[in-house]
Short mmCIF file of C-alpha atoms and ligand atoms in Angstrom, two decimals:
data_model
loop_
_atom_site.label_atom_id
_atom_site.label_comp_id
_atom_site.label_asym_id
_atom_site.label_seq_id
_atom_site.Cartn_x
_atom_site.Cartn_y
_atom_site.Cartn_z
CA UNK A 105 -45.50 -6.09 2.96
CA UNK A 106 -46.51 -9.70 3.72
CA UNK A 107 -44.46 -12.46 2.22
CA UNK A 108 -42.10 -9.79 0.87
CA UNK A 109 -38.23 -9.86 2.11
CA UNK A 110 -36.79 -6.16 2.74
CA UNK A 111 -35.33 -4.36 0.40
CA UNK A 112 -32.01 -2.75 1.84
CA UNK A 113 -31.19 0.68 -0.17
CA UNK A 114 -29.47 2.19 2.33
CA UNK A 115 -25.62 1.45 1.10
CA UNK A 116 -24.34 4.76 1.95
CA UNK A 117 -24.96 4.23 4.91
CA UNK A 118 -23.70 1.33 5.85
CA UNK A 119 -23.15 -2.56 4.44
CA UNK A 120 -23.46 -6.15 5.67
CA UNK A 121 -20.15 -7.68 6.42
CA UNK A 122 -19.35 -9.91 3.44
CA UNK A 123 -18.91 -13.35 4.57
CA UNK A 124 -15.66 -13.73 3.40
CA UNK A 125 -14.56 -10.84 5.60
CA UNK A 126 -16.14 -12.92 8.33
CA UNK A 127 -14.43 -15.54 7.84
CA UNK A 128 -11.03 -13.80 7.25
CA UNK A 129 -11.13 -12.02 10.69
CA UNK A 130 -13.00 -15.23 12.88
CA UNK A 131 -9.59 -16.67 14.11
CA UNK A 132 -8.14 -13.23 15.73
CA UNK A 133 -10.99 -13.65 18.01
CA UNK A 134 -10.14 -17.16 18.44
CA UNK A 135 -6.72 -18.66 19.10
CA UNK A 136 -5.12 -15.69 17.00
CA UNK A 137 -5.72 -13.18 20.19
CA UNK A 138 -2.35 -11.97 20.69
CA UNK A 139 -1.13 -8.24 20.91
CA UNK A 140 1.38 -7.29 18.33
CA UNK A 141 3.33 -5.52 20.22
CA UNK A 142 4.26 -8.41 22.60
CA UNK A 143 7.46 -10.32 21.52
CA UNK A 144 6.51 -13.90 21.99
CA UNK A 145 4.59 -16.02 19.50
CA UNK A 146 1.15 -14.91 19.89
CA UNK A 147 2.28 -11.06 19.39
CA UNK A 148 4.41 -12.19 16.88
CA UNK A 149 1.54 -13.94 14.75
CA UNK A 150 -0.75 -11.04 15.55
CA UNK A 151 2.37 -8.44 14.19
CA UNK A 152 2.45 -10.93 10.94
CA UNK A 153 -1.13 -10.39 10.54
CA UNK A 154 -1.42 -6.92 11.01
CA UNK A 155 1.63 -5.96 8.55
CA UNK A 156 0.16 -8.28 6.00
CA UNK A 157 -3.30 -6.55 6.24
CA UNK A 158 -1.29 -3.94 5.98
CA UNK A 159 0.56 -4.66 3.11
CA UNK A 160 -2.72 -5.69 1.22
CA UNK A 161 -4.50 -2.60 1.76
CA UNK A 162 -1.63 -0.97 0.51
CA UNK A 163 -1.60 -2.71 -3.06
CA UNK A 164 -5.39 -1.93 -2.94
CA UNK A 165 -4.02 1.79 -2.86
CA UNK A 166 -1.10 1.94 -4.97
CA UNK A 167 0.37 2.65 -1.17
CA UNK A 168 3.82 1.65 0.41
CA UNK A 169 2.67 -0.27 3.52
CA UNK A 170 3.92 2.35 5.74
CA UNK A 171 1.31 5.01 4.40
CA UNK A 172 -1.16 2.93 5.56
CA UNK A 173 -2.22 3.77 9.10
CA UNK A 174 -5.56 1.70 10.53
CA UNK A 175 -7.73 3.87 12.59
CA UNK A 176 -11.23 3.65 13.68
CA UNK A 177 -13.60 4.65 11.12
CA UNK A 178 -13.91 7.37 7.93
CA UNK A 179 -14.59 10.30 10.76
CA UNK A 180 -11.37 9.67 12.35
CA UNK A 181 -9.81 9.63 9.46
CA UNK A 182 -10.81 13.14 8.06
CA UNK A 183 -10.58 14.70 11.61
CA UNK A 184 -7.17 13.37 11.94
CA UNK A 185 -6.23 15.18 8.20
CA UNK A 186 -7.76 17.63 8.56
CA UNK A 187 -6.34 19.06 12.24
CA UNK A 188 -3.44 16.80 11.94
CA UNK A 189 -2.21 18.31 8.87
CA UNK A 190 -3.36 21.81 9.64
CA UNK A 191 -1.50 21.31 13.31
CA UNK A 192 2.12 20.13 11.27
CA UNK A 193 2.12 22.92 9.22
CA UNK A 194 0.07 26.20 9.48
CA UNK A 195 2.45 28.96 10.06
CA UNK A 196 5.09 30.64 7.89
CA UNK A 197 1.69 32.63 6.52
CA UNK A 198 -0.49 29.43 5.71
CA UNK A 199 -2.80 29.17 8.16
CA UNK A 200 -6.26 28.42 6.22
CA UNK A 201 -8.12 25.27 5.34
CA UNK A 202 -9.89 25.19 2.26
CA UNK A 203 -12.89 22.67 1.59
CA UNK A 204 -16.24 22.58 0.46
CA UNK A 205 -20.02 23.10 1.54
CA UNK A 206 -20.89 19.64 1.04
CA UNK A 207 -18.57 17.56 2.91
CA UNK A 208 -19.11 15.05 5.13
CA UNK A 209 -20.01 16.72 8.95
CA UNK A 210 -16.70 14.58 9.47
CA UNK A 211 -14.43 17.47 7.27
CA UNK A 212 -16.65 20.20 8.19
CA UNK A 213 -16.47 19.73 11.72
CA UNK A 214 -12.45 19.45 11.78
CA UNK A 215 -12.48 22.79 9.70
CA UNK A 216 -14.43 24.56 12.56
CA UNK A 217 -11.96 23.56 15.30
CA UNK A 218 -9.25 25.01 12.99
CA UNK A 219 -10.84 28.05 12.78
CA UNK A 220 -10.95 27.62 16.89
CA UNK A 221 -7.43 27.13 17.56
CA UNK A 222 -7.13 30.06 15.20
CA UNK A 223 -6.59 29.19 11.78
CA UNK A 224 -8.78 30.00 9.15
CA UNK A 225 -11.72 27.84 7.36
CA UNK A 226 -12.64 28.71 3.70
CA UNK A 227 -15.39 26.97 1.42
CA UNK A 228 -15.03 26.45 -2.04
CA UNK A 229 -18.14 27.14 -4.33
CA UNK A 230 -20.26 24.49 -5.78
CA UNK A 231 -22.63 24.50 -9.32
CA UNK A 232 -25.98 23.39 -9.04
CA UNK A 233 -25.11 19.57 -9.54
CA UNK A 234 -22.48 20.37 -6.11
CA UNK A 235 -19.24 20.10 -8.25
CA UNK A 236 -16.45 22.21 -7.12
CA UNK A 237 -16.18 25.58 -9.12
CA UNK A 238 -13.03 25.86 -11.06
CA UNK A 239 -13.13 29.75 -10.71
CA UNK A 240 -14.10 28.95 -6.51
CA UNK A 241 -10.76 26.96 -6.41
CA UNK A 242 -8.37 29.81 -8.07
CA UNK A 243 -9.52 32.28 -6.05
CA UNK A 244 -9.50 30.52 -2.48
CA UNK A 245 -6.52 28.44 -2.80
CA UNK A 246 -3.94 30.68 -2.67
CA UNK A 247 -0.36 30.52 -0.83
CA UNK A 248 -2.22 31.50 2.90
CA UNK A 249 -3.57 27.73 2.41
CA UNK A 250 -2.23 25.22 4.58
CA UNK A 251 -4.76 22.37 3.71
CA UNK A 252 -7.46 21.60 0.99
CA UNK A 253 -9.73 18.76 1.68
CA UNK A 254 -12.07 17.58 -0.90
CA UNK A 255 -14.56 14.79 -1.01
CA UNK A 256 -14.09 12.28 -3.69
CA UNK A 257 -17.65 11.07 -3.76
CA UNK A 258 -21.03 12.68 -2.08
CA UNK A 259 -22.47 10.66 0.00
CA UNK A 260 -25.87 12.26 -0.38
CA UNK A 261 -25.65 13.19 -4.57
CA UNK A 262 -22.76 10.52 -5.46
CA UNK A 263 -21.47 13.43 -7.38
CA UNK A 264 -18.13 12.56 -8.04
CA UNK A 265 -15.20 15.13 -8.32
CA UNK A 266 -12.07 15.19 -10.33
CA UNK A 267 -9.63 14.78 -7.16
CA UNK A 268 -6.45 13.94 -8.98
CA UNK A 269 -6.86 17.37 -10.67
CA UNK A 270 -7.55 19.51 -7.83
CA UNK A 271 -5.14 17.50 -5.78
CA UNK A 272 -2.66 18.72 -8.42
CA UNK A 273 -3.69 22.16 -8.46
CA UNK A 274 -3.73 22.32 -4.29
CA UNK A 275 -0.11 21.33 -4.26
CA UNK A 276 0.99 23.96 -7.48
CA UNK A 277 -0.29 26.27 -4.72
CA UNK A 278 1.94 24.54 -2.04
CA UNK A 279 -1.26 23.93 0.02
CA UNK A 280 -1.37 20.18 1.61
CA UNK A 281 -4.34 18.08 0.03
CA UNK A 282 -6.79 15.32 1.70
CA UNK A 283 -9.46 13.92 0.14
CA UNK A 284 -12.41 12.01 1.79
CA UNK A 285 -12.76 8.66 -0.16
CA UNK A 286 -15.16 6.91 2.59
CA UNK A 287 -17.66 6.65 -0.40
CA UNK A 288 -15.51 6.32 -3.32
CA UNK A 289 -13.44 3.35 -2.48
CA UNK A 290 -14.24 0.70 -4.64
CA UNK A 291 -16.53 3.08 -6.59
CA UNK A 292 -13.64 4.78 -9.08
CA UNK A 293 -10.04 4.25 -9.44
CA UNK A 294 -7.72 4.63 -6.81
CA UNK A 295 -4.02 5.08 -7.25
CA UNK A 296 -1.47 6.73 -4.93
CA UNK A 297 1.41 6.29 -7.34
CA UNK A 298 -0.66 8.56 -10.23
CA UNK A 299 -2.26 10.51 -7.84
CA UNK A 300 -1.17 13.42 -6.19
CA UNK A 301 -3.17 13.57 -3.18
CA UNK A 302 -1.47 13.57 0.57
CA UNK A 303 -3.95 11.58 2.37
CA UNK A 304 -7.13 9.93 1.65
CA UNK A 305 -9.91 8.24 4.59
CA UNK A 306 -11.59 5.59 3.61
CA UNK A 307 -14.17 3.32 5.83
CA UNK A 308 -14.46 -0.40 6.18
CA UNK A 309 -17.96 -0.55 7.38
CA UNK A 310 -18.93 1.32 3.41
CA UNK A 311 -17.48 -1.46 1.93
CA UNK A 312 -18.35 -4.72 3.85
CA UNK A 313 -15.69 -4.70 6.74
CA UNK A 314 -17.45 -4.25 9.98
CA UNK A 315 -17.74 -0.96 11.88
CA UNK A 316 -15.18 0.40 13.55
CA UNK A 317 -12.12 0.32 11.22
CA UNK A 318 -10.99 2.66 8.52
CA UNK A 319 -7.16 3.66 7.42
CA UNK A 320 -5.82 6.48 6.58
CA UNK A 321 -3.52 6.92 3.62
CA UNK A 322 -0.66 9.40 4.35
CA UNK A 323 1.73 10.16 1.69
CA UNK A 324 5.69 9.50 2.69
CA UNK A 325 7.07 12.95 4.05
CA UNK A 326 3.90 14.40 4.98
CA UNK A 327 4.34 16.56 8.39
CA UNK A 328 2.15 15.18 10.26
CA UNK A 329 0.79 15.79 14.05
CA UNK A 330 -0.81 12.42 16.06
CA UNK A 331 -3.81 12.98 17.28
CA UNK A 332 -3.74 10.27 19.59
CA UNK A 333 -0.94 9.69 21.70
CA UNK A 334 0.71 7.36 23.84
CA UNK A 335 2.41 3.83 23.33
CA UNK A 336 3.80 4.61 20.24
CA UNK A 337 1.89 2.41 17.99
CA UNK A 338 1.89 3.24 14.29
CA UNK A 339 5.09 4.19 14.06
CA UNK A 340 3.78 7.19 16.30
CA UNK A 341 0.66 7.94 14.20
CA UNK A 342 -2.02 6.51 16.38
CA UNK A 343 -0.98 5.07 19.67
CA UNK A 344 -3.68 2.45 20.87
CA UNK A 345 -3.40 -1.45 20.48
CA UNK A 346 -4.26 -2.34 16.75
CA UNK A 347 -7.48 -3.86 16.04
CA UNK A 348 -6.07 -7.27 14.28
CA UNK A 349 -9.30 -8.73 13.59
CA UNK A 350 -10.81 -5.71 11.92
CA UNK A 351 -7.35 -4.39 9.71
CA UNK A 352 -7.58 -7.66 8.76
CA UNK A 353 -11.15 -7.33 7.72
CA UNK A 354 -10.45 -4.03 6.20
CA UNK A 355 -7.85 -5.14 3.91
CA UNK A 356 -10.19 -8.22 2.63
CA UNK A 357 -12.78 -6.01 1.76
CA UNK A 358 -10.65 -3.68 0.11
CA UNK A 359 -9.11 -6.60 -2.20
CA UNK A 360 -12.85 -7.57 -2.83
CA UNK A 361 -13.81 -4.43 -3.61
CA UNK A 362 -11.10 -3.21 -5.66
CA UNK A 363 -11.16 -6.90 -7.76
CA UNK A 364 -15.27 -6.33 -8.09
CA UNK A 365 -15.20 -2.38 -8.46
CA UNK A 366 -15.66 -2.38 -12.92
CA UNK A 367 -18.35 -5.02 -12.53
CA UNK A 368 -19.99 -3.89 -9.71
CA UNK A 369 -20.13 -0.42 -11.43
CA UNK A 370 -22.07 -1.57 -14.56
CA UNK A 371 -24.42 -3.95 -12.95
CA UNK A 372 -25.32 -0.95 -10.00
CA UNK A 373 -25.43 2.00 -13.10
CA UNK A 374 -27.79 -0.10 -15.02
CA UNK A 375 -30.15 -0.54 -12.02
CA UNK A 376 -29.74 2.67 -10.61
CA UNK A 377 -30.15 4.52 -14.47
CA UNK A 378 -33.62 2.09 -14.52
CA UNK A 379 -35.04 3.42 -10.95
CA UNK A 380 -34.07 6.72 -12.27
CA UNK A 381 -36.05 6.68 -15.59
CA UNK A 382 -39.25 4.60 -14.48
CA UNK A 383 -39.55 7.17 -11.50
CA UNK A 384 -39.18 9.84 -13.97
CA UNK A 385 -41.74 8.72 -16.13
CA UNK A 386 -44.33 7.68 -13.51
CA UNK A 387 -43.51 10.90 -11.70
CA UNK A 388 -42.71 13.51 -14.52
CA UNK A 389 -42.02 16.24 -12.30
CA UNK A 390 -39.18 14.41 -9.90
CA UNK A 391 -36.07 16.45 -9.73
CA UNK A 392 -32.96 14.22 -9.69
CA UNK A 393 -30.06 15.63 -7.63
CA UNK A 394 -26.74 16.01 -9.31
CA UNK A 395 -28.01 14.77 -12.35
CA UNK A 396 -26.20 16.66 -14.64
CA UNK A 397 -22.37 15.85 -13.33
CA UNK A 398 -20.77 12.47 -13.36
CA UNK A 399 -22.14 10.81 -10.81
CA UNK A 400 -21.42 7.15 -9.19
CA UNK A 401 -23.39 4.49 -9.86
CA UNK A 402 -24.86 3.72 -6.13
CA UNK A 403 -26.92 6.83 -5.72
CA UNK A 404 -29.81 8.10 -6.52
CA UNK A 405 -31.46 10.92 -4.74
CA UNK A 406 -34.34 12.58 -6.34
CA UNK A 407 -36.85 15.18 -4.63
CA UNK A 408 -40.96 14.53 -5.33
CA UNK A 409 -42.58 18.35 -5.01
CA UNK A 410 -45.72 18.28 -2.61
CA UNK A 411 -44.26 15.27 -0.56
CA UNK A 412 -42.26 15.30 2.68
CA UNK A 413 -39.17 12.70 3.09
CA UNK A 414 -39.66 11.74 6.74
CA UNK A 415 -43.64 10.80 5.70
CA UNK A 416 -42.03 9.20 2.54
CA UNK A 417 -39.46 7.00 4.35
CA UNK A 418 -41.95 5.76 6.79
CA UNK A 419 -44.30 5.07 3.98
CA UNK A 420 -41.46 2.64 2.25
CA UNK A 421 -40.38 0.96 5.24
CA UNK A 422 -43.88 0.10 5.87
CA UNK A 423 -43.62 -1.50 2.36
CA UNK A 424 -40.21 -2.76 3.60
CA UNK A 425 -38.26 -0.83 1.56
CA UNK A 426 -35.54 0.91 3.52
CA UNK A 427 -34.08 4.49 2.23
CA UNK A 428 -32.81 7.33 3.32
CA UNK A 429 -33.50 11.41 3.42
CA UNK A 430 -31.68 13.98 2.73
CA UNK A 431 -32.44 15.90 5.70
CA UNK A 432 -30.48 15.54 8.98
CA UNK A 433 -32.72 14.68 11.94
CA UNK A 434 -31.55 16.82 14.80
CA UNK A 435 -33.09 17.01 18.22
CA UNK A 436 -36.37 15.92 17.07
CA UNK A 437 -36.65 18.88 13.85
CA UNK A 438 -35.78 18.44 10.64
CA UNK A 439 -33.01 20.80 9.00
CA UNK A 440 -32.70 20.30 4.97
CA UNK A 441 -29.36 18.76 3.67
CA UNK A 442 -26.38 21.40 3.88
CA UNK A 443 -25.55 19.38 0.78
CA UNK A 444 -28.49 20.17 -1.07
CA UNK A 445 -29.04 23.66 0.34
CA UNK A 446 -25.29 24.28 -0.67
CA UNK A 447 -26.42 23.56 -4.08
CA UNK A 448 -29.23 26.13 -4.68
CA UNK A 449 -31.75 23.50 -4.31
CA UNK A 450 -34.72 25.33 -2.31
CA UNK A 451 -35.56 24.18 1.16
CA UNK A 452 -39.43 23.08 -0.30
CA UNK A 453 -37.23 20.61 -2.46
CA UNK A 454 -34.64 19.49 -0.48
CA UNK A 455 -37.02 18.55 2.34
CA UNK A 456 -38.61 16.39 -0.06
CA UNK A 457 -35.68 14.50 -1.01
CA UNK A 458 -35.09 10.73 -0.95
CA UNK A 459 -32.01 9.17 -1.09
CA UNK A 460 -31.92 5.60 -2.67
CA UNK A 461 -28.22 3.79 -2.50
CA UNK A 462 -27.58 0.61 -4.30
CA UNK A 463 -24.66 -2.36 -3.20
CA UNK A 464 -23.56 -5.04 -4.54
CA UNK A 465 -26.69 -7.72 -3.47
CA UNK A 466 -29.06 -4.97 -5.29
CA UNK A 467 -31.27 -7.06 -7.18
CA UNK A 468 -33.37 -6.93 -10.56
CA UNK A 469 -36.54 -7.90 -8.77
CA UNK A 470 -36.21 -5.41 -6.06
CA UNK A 471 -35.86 -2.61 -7.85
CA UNK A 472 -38.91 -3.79 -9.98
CA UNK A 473 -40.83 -3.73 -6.71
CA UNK A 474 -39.53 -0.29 -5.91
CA UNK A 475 -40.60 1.01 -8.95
CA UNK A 476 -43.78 -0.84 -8.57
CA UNK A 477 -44.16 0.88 -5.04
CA UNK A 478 -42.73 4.53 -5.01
CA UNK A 479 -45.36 6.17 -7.93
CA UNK A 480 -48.46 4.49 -5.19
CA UNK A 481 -46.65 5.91 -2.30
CA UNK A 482 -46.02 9.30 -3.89
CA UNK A 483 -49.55 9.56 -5.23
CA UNK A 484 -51.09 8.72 -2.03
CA UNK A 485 -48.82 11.22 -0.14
CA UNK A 486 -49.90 13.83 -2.22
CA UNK A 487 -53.19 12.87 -1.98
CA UNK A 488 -53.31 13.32 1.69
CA UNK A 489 -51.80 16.86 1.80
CA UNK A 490 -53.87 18.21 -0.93
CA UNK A 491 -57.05 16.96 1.34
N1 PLP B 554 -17.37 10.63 4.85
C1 PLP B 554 -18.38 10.21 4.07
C2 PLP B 554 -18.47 10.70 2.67
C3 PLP B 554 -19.34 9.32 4.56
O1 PLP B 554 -20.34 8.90 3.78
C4 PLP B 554 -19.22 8.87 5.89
C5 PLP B 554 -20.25 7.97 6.49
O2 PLP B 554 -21.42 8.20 6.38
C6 PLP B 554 -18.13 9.32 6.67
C7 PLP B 554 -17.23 10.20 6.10
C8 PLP B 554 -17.93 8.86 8.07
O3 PLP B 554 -17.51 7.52 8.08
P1 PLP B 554 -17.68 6.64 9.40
O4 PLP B 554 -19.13 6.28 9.52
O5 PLP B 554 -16.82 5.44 9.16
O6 PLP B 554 -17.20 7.46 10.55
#
């Protein structure tokens, strides 16, 4: 406490808006104001704007501009694959969706309201570290599949999968493939012209845009269903006057990120491997989530025995340090991660789990303090419920 500024490890869930995004978007909220679909000068500078952040945010993808369609934010994105996909093309015998027990409530909710309009929703198997099983995959993706939607990165393990494999495999099958990249974007590389995945989400507000703007990837020739309808924006995709300020946001964050992404990589691993192994030693019987699969460099979420996360994470933020569990706070009672629980990992465990994510600004000196701080925390915790 006292003199001490707060330590922000809470990058999964959401990032400060990068001053040079600021400064990118300021003047569509000044004199830039116009609507791009109006044919005088102020639509047509805010329609020059728009297919420029377009066109950016495409490069950043390996994309042709017109795959690029701006939405709202990463849960818009995977409920519009997701039913949108599943909508264009279930029948003719394919009328499941495949994904996995650790997705995103974004993916997993979509796959329920298939399975309500009467499709079907399958989930793949995960190993103990949550990465998709290979034998899972053969058996579920078969030619009754219409879509397969896997997440790129976790946002509670940072396991990371091998989408341009499965993505391949999906579509030997004929099976449509989305993957959710709200927390790999900027993380690992991403390439639509390599890559054979259909559509891919990704979220401004993960990457230091502001909240409220995403895009959706969607591969040229994909049937596709709108999900919002009406003026006919988007070529049809998502009617609903485009945010100018924020695609153009989006798509300077996404150049920063993709520009930064090796560097930013090392500098977070090294931190994040550091936390890791000084908790480990102060705390030698820690169990680190998804420890044993490749995992990206932002996370860290490890479980103390005897301890309880919501205590824990009250306890750090008194010390200013600001985490996260991985427990879902629902109505006032705590239900363990689906993530974690999908892994094996026993409820005692998983209720004990903290989840640490690194960015960019991550310092030296405040993971120091961290490590300084969590061992006193975690002794004193279990101190208290062994009185
Ligand atoms: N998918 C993943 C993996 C996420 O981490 C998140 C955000 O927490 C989302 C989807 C949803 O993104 P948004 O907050 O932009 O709706």
């Amino acid at each position: 406490m006292g003199a001490n500024p707060p330590i922000y490890l809470d990058n999964a869930a959401t990032t400060p808006v990068r001053a040079e995004v600021f400064e990118a978007m300021r003047p569509f909220f000044g004199a830039k104001f116009g609507n791009p679909s109006s044919v005088h000068r102020f639509g047509r500078e805010a329609r020059a704007a728009l297919d420029e952040a377009r066109e950016r945010l495409a490069t950043c993808l390996g994309a042709h501009p017109d795959e690029v369609s701006f939405n709202s934010c990463g849960t818009e994105g995977d409920n519009t694959a997701v039913l949108c996909l599943w909508r264009a093309v279930h029948g003719n015998g394919r009328r499941a969706v495949v994904t996995t027990p650790i997705e995103h409530k974004a993916v997993l909710a979509a796959a329920h309201q298939v399975a309500a309009e009467g499709g079907e929703e399958r989930l793949l198997a995960v190993d103990a570290n949550g990465v998709v099983r290979d034998d899972s995959f053969d058996a579920l993706v078969d030619d009754a599949v219409a879509v397969t939607s896997v997440m790129w990165i976790n946002n509670e393990t940072g396991v990371i999968q091998d989408i341009p494999a499965l993505a391949e495999r999906a579509k030997s099958r004929g099976a449509l493939f989305h993957t959710d990249a709200v927390q790999a974007f900027g993380k690992v590389v991403i390439d639509a012209r390599t890559q054979p995945f259909d559509l891919l989400a990704i979220s401004g507000h993960k990457i230091g845009a502001p909240k409220g703007i995403g895009a959706l990837f969607i591969r040229r020739g994909t049937p596709f269903e709108p999900l919002i309808r009406g003026g006919g924006q988007d070529r049809g995709r998502r009617a609903g006057t485009e945010n100018v300020a924020y695609a153009v946001a989006l798509a300077t964050a996404a150049e920063l990120a993709v520009a930064e992404r090796e560097a930013h990589w090392t500098r977070m691993e090294a931190l994040r491997d550091r936390l890791q192994a000084r908790i480990l030693e102060a705390i030698p019987d820690a169990v680190v989530h998804s420890a044993g699969a490749r995992r990206a460099p932002h996370i860290l979420n490890v479980s103390i025995p005897g301890t309880d996360s919501e205590s824990m994470l009250m306890a750090l933020d008194m010390r200013g340090i600001a985490a996260s569990g991985g427990s879902a706070c629902q109505s006032g009672s705590v239900t363990p991660s689906h993530v974690l629980s999908a892994m094996g990992v026993p409820a005692s465990l998983a209720s004990a789990a903290i989840r640490m994510s690194l960015g960019p600004m991550t310092t030296d000196e405040e993971i120091d303090r961290v490590i300084e701080v969590f061992p006193k925390l975690v002794a004193k915790s279990r101190s208290l419920s062994a009185a």
